[in-house]
């Protein structure tokens, strides 16, 4: 058994944070009692990936021309002149108030780009092999995952080689977020994955997508008049994603199965603390999936739809007496207690 790994986090640009990672594993079984012909069975795999953050505000500010510093001019001091009395302002009418609302709304819309957070991204490439019947130990490049060819002779045995497989995976994701207003933040993203498996009996592939991977968090709900009478803190969570999964055969490019679904996890999520010190949480999840059997041979061409819902509720109450409590003829008792209830 052997492993190899490495990480690199260069600072090439001020507006991008990135880190690269690579790892490889190699396992070899050449037990002469099992493989009397002198061959060996190997398992090896490798993966490399990149994770980063794109600070788009820094990037745009770097493209804009820098303002030249203003040079102070020496001017003679001006004589102070008496200012006329300010006329009395008339009270604002409804039309003026409407203009103020429209102006604040326009300022909110035009200011949304500045509320968007940096963009996070990741890419990962993974591959794995199982090969039997190798006459010699494969090359070092193959052991470290830099080559897909072992570069050694292979003796084919139907029984041993029947389980040989080559697997290749690629995954990509991108996400960002925004602060809508004080206490309300949201995140959104997109992810894509592709995988193929090559064996002696079949070559298959699968791919998946997920979007918009939307989540919303609202803290400070307790500031509302009707809420703050009962709770000292209230937080709200919501998440939604639409997913598509497909599977098929590489040789014919036929899609044999498809799965689509929506996920609200949670549809409603609340965590709150009562005025009396009790902490509670409530969560409602809802997922819907639809499965399609698209096989041209041996398939049913059927459609199956599943709906799952889940509800959880829990409360905890902590009680402490660090200075102790007198219990009649007993001495002071110091204790700490927690009560938990769940549904």
mmCIF file of C-alpha atoms in Angstrom, residues 18-316:
data_model
loop_
_atom_site.group_PDB
_atom_site.id
_atom_site.type_symbol
_atom_site.label_atom_id
_atom_site.label_comp_id
_atom_site.label_asym_id
_atom_site.label_seq_id
_atom_site.Cartn_x
_atom_site.Cartn_y
_atom_site.Cartn_z
ATOM 1 C CA UNK A 18 -7.347 29.310 -4.975
ATOM 2 C CA UNK A 19 -5.957 26.047 -3.661
ATOM 3 C CA UNK A 20 -4.935 22.938 -5.599
ATOM 4 C CA UNK A 21 -4.880 19.423 -4.177
ATOM 5 C CA UNK A 22 -3.752 16.062 -5.490
ATOM 6 C CA UNK A 23 -3.733 12.584 -3.981
ATOM 7 C CA UNK A 24 -3.093 9.059 -5.239
ATOM 8 C CA UNK A 25 -3.403 5.590 -3.684
ATOM 9 C CA UNK A 26 -1.944 2.294 -4.849
ATOM 10 C CA UNK A 27 -2.575 -1.243 -3.548
ATOM 11 C CA UNK A 28 -0.937 -4.380 -4.881
ATOM 12 C CA UNK A 29 -1.674 -8.027 -4.088
ATOM 13 C CA UNK A 30 0.962 -10.451 -5.394
ATOM 14 C CA UNK A 31 0.540 -13.311 -2.911
ATOM 15 C CA UNK A 32 2.095 -16.394 -4.598
ATOM 16 C CA UNK A 33 -0.417 -18.666 -2.857
ATOM 17 C CA UNK A 34 -3.293 -16.851 -4.577
ATOM 18 C CA UNK A 35 -1.597 -15.991 -7.864
ATOM 19 C CA UNK A 36 0.498 -19.048 -8.691
ATOM 20 C CA UNK A 37 1.247 -17.802 -12.207
ATOM 21 C CA UNK A 38 3.285 -14.911 -10.748
ATOM 22 C CA UNK A 39 0.792 -12.193 -11.693
ATOM 23 C CA UNK A 40 -0.632 -9.565 -9.387
ATOM 24 C CA UNK A 41 -3.893 -7.694 -8.724
ATOM 25 C CA UNK A 42 -3.751 -3.925 -8.300
ATOM 26 C CA UNK A 43 -6.125 -1.215 -7.181
ATOM 27 C CA UNK A 44 -5.164 2.382 -7.720
ATOM 28 C CA UNK A 45 -6.859 5.741 -7.882
ATOM 29 C CA UNK A 46 -6.109 9.421 -7.977
ATOM 30 C CA UNK A 47 -7.921 12.696 -7.756
ATOM 31 C CA UNK A 48 -7.046 16.329 -8.141
ATOM 32 C CA UNK A 49 -9.134 19.381 -7.500
ATOM 33 C CA UNK A 50 -9.220 23.124 -7.261
ATOM 34 C CA UNK A 51 -11.199 25.268 -4.844
ATOM 35 C CA UNK A 52 -11.318 29.014 -5.080
ATOM 36 C CA UNK A 53 -13.084 32.290 -4.484
ATOM 37 C CA UNK A 54 -13.404 35.067 -7.058
ATOM 38 C CA UNK A 55 -13.600 38.516 -5.456
ATOM 39 C CA UNK A 56 -15.353 40.269 -8.303
ATOM 40 C CA UNK A 57 -15.487 43.654 -6.562
ATOM 41 C CA UNK A 58 -11.680 43.735 -6.327
ATOM 42 C CA UNK A 59 -11.439 42.712 -9.978
ATOM 43 C CA UNK A 60 -13.738 45.511 -11.184
ATOM 44 C CA UNK A 61 -12.087 48.138 -8.982
ATOM 45 C CA UNK A 62 -8.729 47.165 -10.495
ATOM 46 C CA UNK A 63 -10.036 47.869 -14.015
ATOM 47 C CA UNK A 64 -11.312 51.343 -13.173
ATOM 48 C CA UNK A 65 -8.884 54.286 -13.529
ATOM 49 C CA UNK A 66 -7.566 55.539 -10.241
ATOM 50 C CA UNK A 67 -8.511 59.055 -9.237
ATOM 51 C CA UNK A 68 -5.689 61.578 -9.052
ATOM 52 C CA UNK A 69 -5.244 63.230 -5.673
ATOM 53 C CA UNK A 70 -6.579 66.760 -5.586
ATOM 54 C CA UNK A 71 -4.008 69.517 -5.069
ATOM 55 C CA UNK A 72 -5.037 72.124 -2.559
ATOM 56 C CA UNK A 73 -5.196 75.627 -3.999
ATOM 57 C CA UNK A 74 -4.104 78.659 -1.996
ATOM 58 C CA UNK A 75 -7.005 81.073 -2.050
ATOM 59 C CA UNK A 76 -7.561 84.207 -0.131
ATOM 60 C CA UNK A 77 -10.062 83.739 2.664
ATOM 61 C CA UNK A 78 -13.490 84.853 1.610
ATOM 62 C CA UNK A 79 -15.392 87.333 3.693
ATOM 63 C CA UNK A 80 -18.361 85.953 5.495
ATOM 64 C CA UNK A 81 -21.580 87.317 4.085
ATOM 65 C CA UNK A 82 -24.808 87.441 6.013
ATOM 66 C CA UNK A 83 -27.100 84.630 4.923
ATOM 67 C CA UNK A 84 -30.760 85.373 4.296
ATOM 68 C CA UNK A 85 -33.282 83.791 6.617
ATOM 69 C CA UNK A 86 -34.477 80.377 5.476
ATOM 70 C CA UNK A 87 -38.105 80.334 4.383
ATOM 71 C CA UNK A 88 -40.428 78.071 6.294
ATOM 72 C CA UNK A 89 -40.904 74.737 4.552
ATOM 73 C CA UNK A 90 -44.403 73.559 3.909
ATOM 74 C CA UNK A 91 -45.383 70.114 5.208
ATOM 75 C CA UNK A 92 -44.797 67.238 2.782
ATOM 76 C CA UNK A 93 -47.840 66.180 0.820
ATOM 77 C CA UNK A 94 -48.746 62.668 -0.335
ATOM 78 C CA UNK A 95 -47.128 63.185 -3.755
ATOM 79 C CA UNK A 96 -43.796 64.053 -2.142
ATOM 80 C CA UNK A 97 -44.012 60.978 0.081
ATOM 81 C CA UNK A 98 -44.670 58.750 -2.957
ATOM 82 C CA UNK A 99 -41.605 60.190 -4.675
ATOM 83 C CA UNK A 100 -39.567 59.379 -1.576
ATOM 84 C CA UNK A 101 -40.781 55.760 -1.569
ATOM 85 C CA UNK A 102 -40.026 55.375 -5.277
ATOM 86 C CA UNK A 103 -36.581 56.884 -4.793
ATOM 87 C CA UNK A 104 -35.733 54.542 -1.903
ATOM 88 C CA UNK A 105 -37.014 51.565 -3.914
ATOM 89 C CA UNK A 106 -34.915 52.567 -6.915
ATOM 90 C CA UNK A 107 -31.853 52.978 -4.690
ATOM 91 C CA UNK A 108 -32.441 49.481 -3.283
ATOM 92 C CA UNK A 109 -32.621 47.890 -6.770
ATOM 93 C CA UNK A 110 -29.569 49.740 -8.106
ATOM 94 C CA UNK A 111 -27.627 48.829 -4.962
ATOM 95 C CA UNK A 112 -28.276 45.082 -5.240
ATOM 96 C CA UNK A 113 -25.037 44.336 -7.198
ATOM 97 C CA UNK A 114 -23.001 45.672 -4.283
ATOM 98 C CA UNK A 115 -24.768 43.223 -1.974
ATOM 99 C CA UNK A 116 -23.611 40.150 -3.943
ATOM 100 C CA UNK A 117 -20.893 38.159 -2.196
ATOM 101 C CA UNK A 118 -17.724 36.731 -3.815
ATOM 102 C CA UNK A 119 -18.175 33.750 -6.137
ATOM 103 C CA UNK A 120 -16.984 30.357 -4.887
ATOM 104 C CA UNK A 121 -16.077 27.567 -7.308
ATOM 105 C CA UNK A 122 -14.663 24.050 -7.217
ATOM 106 C CA UNK A 123 -13.657 21.371 -9.708
ATOM 107 C CA UNK A 124 -12.689 17.779 -8.958
ATOM 108 C CA UNK A 125 -11.454 15.003 -11.232
ATOM 109 C CA UNK A 126 -11.307 11.467 -9.887
ATOM 110 C CA UNK A 127 -10.318 8.141 -11.450
ATOM 111 C CA UNK A 128 -9.885 4.587 -10.203
ATOM 112 C CA UNK A 129 -8.741 1.257 -11.647
ATOM 113 C CA UNK A 130 -8.885 -2.422 -10.810
ATOM 114 C CA UNK A 131 -6.668 -4.641 -12.945
ATOM 115 C CA UNK A 132 -5.760 -8.317 -12.615
ATOM 116 C CA UNK A 133 -3.079 -10.392 -14.323
ATOM 117 C CA UNK A 134 -0.194 -7.908 -14.332
ATOM 118 C CA UNK A 135 3.071 -9.770 -14.918
ATOM 119 C CA UNK A 136 5.225 -7.021 -13.402
ATOM 120 C CA UNK A 137 4.806 -4.059 -11.141
ATOM 121 C CA UNK A 138 3.403 -1.124 -13.181
ATOM 122 C CA UNK A 139 5.365 2.038 -13.866
ATOM 123 C CA UNK A 140 5.814 4.661 -11.161
ATOM 124 C CA UNK A 141 3.780 7.135 -13.250
ATOM 125 C CA UNK A 142 0.858 4.680 -13.148
ATOM 126 C CA UNK A 143 1.224 4.117 -9.390
ATOM 127 C CA UNK A 144 1.126 7.866 -8.767
ATOM 128 C CA UNK A 145 -1.881 8.367 -11.064
ATOM 129 C CA UNK A 146 -0.091 10.356 -13.752
ATOM 130 C CA UNK A 147 -0.670 7.672 -16.405
ATOM 131 C CA UNK A 148 -3.614 5.379 -17.237
ATOM 132 C CA UNK A 149 -1.386 2.758 -18.879
ATOM 133 C CA UNK A 150 0.471 0.345 -16.543
ATOM 134 C CA UNK A 151 3.050 -0.283 -19.330
ATOM 135 C CA UNK A 152 3.514 -3.953 -18.393
ATOM 136 C CA UNK A 153 2.254 -7.217 -19.971
ATOM 137 C CA UNK A 154 -1.130 -8.499 -18.727
ATOM 138 C CA UNK A 155 -2.256 -12.138 -18.731
ATOM 139 C CA UNK A 156 -5.994 -12.298 -19.320
ATOM 140 C CA UNK A 157 -7.971 -14.652 -17.074
ATOM 141 C CA UNK A 158 -11.783 -14.590 -17.544
ATOM 142 C CA UNK A 159 -12.442 -15.335 -13.878
ATOM 143 C CA UNK A 160 -10.037 -12.759 -12.429
ATOM 144 C CA UNK A 161 -10.443 -10.075 -15.074
ATOM 145 C CA UNK A 162 -14.237 -10.203 -15.071
ATOM 146 C CA UNK A 163 -14.293 -7.665 -12.211
ATOM 147 C CA UNK A 164 -11.773 -5.279 -13.790
ATOM 148 C CA UNK A 165 -13.120 -1.760 -14.063
ATOM 149 C CA UNK A 166 -12.046 1.762 -14.947
ATOM 150 C CA UNK A 167 -13.897 4.678 -13.363
ATOM 151 C CA UNK A 168 -13.703 8.382 -14.249
ATOM 152 C CA UNK A 169 -15.561 11.141 -12.360
ATOM 153 C CA UNK A 170 -15.796 14.894 -12.915
ATOM 154 C CA UNK A 171 -17.585 17.324 -10.603
ATOM 155 C CA UNK A 172 -18.016 21.088 -10.862
ATOM 156 C CA UNK A 173 -19.863 23.578 -8.666
ATOM 157 C CA UNK A 174 -20.236 27.334 -8.426
ATOM 158 C CA UNK A 175 -22.090 29.412 -5.843
ATOM 159 C CA UNK A 176 -22.509 32.886 -4.466
ATOM 160 C CA UNK A 177 -24.746 34.785 -2.096
ATOM 161 C CA UNK A 178 -26.242 38.145 -1.311
ATOM 162 C CA UNK A 179 -27.289 40.182 1.678
ATOM 163 C CA UNK A 180 -30.819 41.244 0.828
ATOM 164 C CA UNK A 181 -31.217 43.427 3.888
ATOM 165 C CA UNK A 182 -30.123 43.495 7.504
ATOM 166 C CA UNK A 183 -30.469 39.958 8.875
ATOM 167 C CA UNK A 184 -31.598 38.367 5.586
ATOM 168 C CA UNK A 185 -28.972 36.519 3.521
ATOM 169 C CA UNK A 186 -29.343 34.139 0.613
ATOM 170 C CA UNK A 187 -27.122 31.764 -1.345
ATOM 171 C CA UNK A 188 -27.537 30.230 -4.795
ATOM 172 C CA UNK A 189 -25.465 27.940 -6.975
ATOM 173 C CA UNK A 190 -25.155 25.283 -9.646
ATOM 174 C CA UNK A 191 -23.439 21.884 -9.630
ATOM 175 C CA UNK A 192 -22.750 19.329 -12.357
ATOM 176 C CA UNK A 193 -21.300 15.837 -12.237
ATOM 177 C CA UNK A 194 -20.347 13.286 -14.883
ATOM 178 C CA UNK A 195 -19.127 9.728 -14.374
ATOM 179 C CA UNK A 196 -18.301 6.780 -16.629
ATOM 180 C CA UNK A 197 -17.542 3.162 -15.757
ATOM 181 C CA UNK A 198 -15.748 0.855 -18.177
ATOM 182 C CA UNK A 199 -15.882 -2.900 -17.585
ATOM 183 C CA UNK A 200 -15.562 -6.002 -19.750
ATOM 184 C CA UNK A 201 -19.325 -6.481 -19.864
ATOM 185 C CA UNK A 202 -20.522 -2.911 -20.334
ATOM 186 C CA UNK A 203 -19.609 0.756 -20.631
ATOM 187 C CA UNK A 204 -21.981 3.057 -18.754
ATOM 188 C CA UNK A 205 -22.221 6.730 -17.845
ATOM 189 C CA UNK A 206 -24.186 8.935 -15.474
ATOM 190 C CA UNK A 207 -24.597 12.676 -15.132
ATOM 191 C CA UNK A 208 -26.318 14.929 -12.621
ATOM 192 C CA UNK A 209 -27.291 18.574 -12.270
ATOM 193 C CA UNK A 210 -28.555 20.597 -9.332
ATOM 194 C CA UNK A 211 -29.839 24.180 -9.405
ATOM 195 C CA UNK A 212 -30.521 26.823 -8.237
ATOM 196 C CA UNK A 213 -29.400 25.400 -4.829
ATOM 197 C CA UNK A 214 -31.171 28.318 -3.205
ATOM 198 C CA UNK A 215 -31.032 28.911 0.532
ATOM 199 C CA UNK A 216 -32.330 31.780 2.623
ATOM 200 C CA UNK A 217 -31.550 32.658 6.208
ATOM 201 C CA UNK A 218 -33.336 35.307 8.269
ATOM 202 C CA UNK A 219 -31.974 36.203 11.688
ATOM 203 C CA UNK A 220 -33.455 38.750 14.031
ATOM 204 C CA UNK A 221 -37.101 37.787 13.478
ATOM 205 C CA UNK A 222 -37.658 38.474 17.176
ATOM 206 C CA UNK A 223 -37.496 42.218 16.463
ATOM 207 C CA UNK A 224 -41.074 42.114 15.172
ATOM 208 C CA UNK A 225 -43.587 43.488 17.666
ATOM 209 C CA UNK A 226 -45.741 40.382 17.992
ATOM 210 C CA UNK A 227 -42.740 38.055 18.210
ATOM 211 C CA UNK A 228 -40.511 39.805 20.732
ATOM 212 C CA UNK A 229 -43.161 39.473 23.433
ATOM 213 C CA UNK A 230 -42.617 35.700 23.580
ATOM 214 C CA UNK A 231 -39.116 35.061 22.193
ATOM 215 C CA UNK A 232 -35.668 36.481 22.840
ATOM 216 C CA UNK A 233 -34.271 35.204 19.503
ATOM 217 C CA UNK A 234 -35.795 33.662 16.356
ATOM 218 C CA UNK A 235 -34.030 32.477 13.176
ATOM 219 C CA UNK A 236 -35.656 31.227 9.952
ATOM 220 C CA UNK A 237 -34.175 28.959 7.242
ATOM 221 C CA UNK A 238 -35.380 27.881 3.799
ATOM 222 C CA UNK A 239 -33.690 25.858 1.030
ATOM 223 C CA UNK A 240 -34.739 24.704 -2.445
ATOM 224 C CA UNK A 241 -33.020 22.702 -5.205
ATOM 225 C CA UNK A 242 -34.070 21.043 -8.465
ATOM 226 C CA UNK A 243 -32.086 17.929 -9.420
ATOM 227 C CA UNK A 244 -31.745 15.889 -12.615
ATOM 228 C CA UNK A 245 -29.950 12.522 -12.784
ATOM 229 C CA UNK A 246 -29.464 10.516 -15.980
ATOM 230 C CA UNK A 247 -27.818 7.154 -16.697
ATOM 231 C CA UNK A 248 -27.062 5.414 -19.967
ATOM 232 C CA UNK A 249 -24.784 3.303 -22.144
ATOM 233 C CA UNK A 250 -21.634 4.788 -23.657
ATOM 234 C CA UNK A 251 -21.425 2.503 -26.664
ATOM 235 C CA UNK A 252 -24.886 3.393 -27.982
ATOM 236 C CA UNK A 253 -25.382 6.772 -26.239
ATOM 237 C CA UNK A 254 -28.746 5.464 -25.036
ATOM 238 C CA UNK A 255 -30.239 6.991 -21.889
ATOM 239 C CA UNK A 256 -31.643 4.083 -19.881
ATOM 240 C CA UNK A 257 -32.947 5.942 -16.851
ATOM 241 C CA UNK A 258 -33.774 9.413 -15.644
ATOM 242 C CA UNK A 259 -34.595 10.887 -12.266
ATOM 243 C CA UNK A 260 -35.899 14.385 -11.546
ATOM 244 C CA UNK A 261 -36.845 15.884 -8.254
ATOM 245 C CA UNK A 262 -37.390 18.951 -6.128
ATOM 246 C CA UNK A 263 -36.078 19.286 -2.617
ATOM 247 C CA UNK A 264 -37.204 21.684 0.097
ATOM 248 C CA UNK A 265 -34.773 20.920 2.883
ATOM 249 C CA UNK A 266 -35.993 22.659 4.853
ATOM 250 C CA UNK A 267 -39.248 24.078 3.582
ATOM 251 C CA UNK A 268 -39.555 25.765 6.963
ATOM 252 C CA UNK A 269 -36.818 25.773 9.546
ATOM 253 C CA UNK A 270 -37.129 27.698 12.798
ATOM 254 C CA UNK A 271 -34.851 27.925 15.788
ATOM 255 C CA UNK A 272 -36.046 30.106 18.640
ATOM 256 C CA UNK A 273 -35.420 30.819 22.273
ATOM 257 C CA UNK A 274 -38.324 31.560 24.584
ATOM 258 C CA UNK A 275 -38.290 34.286 27.200
ATOM 259 C CA UNK A 276 -38.246 31.645 29.941
ATOM 260 C CA UNK A 277 -34.967 30.153 28.656
ATOM 261 C CA UNK A 278 -36.337 27.185 26.692
ATOM 262 C CA UNK A 279 -34.666 26.643 23.302
ATOM 263 C CA UNK A 280 -36.748 25.027 20.542
ATOM 264 C CA UNK A 281 -36.272 24.069 16.901
ATOM 265 C CA UNK A 282 -38.791 23.148 14.229
ATOM 266 C CA UNK A 283 -38.081 21.743 10.767
ATOM 267 C CA UNK A 284 -40.333 20.695 7.882
ATOM 268 C CA UNK A 285 -38.795 18.934 4.838
ATOM 269 C CA UNK A 286 -40.475 17.996 1.577
ATOM 270 C CA UNK A 287 -38.983 16.158 -1.420
ATOM 271 C CA UNK A 288 -40.552 14.967 -4.659
ATOM 272 C CA UNK A 289 -38.834 12.553 -7.083
ATOM 273 C CA UNK A 290 -39.931 11.113 -10.421
ATOM 274 C CA UNK A 291 -38.183 8.062 -11.898
ATOM 275 C CA UNK A 292 -38.341 7.203 -15.616
ATOM 276 C CA UNK A 293 -37.434 3.752 -16.968
ATOM 277 C CA UNK A 294 -36.198 4.478 -20.507
ATOM 278 C CA UNK A 295 -34.586 1.142 -21.412
ATOM 279 C CA UNK A 296 -35.349 0.065 -24.991
ATOM 280 C CA UNK A 297 -34.754 -3.614 -24.142
ATOM 281 C CA UNK A 298 -36.045 -5.192 -20.939
ATOM 282 C CA UNK A 299 -37.527 -1.939 -19.650
ATOM 283 C CA UNK A 300 -41.056 -1.115 -18.589
ATOM 284 C CA UNK A 301 -41.117 2.489 -19.856
ATOM 285 C CA UNK A 302 -42.788 3.176 -16.542
ATOM 286 C CA UNK A 303 -42.887 6.326 -14.443
ATOM 287 C CA UNK A 304 -42.704 6.246 -10.654
ATOM 288 C CA UNK A 305 -43.371 9.273 -8.486
ATOM 289 C CA UNK A 306 -42.451 9.528 -4.804
ATOM 290 C CA UNK A 307 -43.371 12.181 -2.278
ATOM 291 C CA UNK A 308 -41.617 12.347 1.092
ATOM 292 C CA UNK A 309 -42.290 14.721 3.957
ATOM 293 C CA UNK A 310 -40.639 14.977 7.329
ATOM 294 C CA UNK A 311 -41.299 16.995 10.463
ATOM 295 C CA UNK A 312 -39.117 17.359 13.539
ATOM 296 C CA UNK A 313 -39.537 19.395 16.698
ATOM 297 C CA UNK A 314 -37.303 19.526 19.748
ATOM 298 C CA UNK A 315 -36.912 21.615 22.874
ATOM 299 C CA UNK A 316 -34.208 21.861 25.503
#
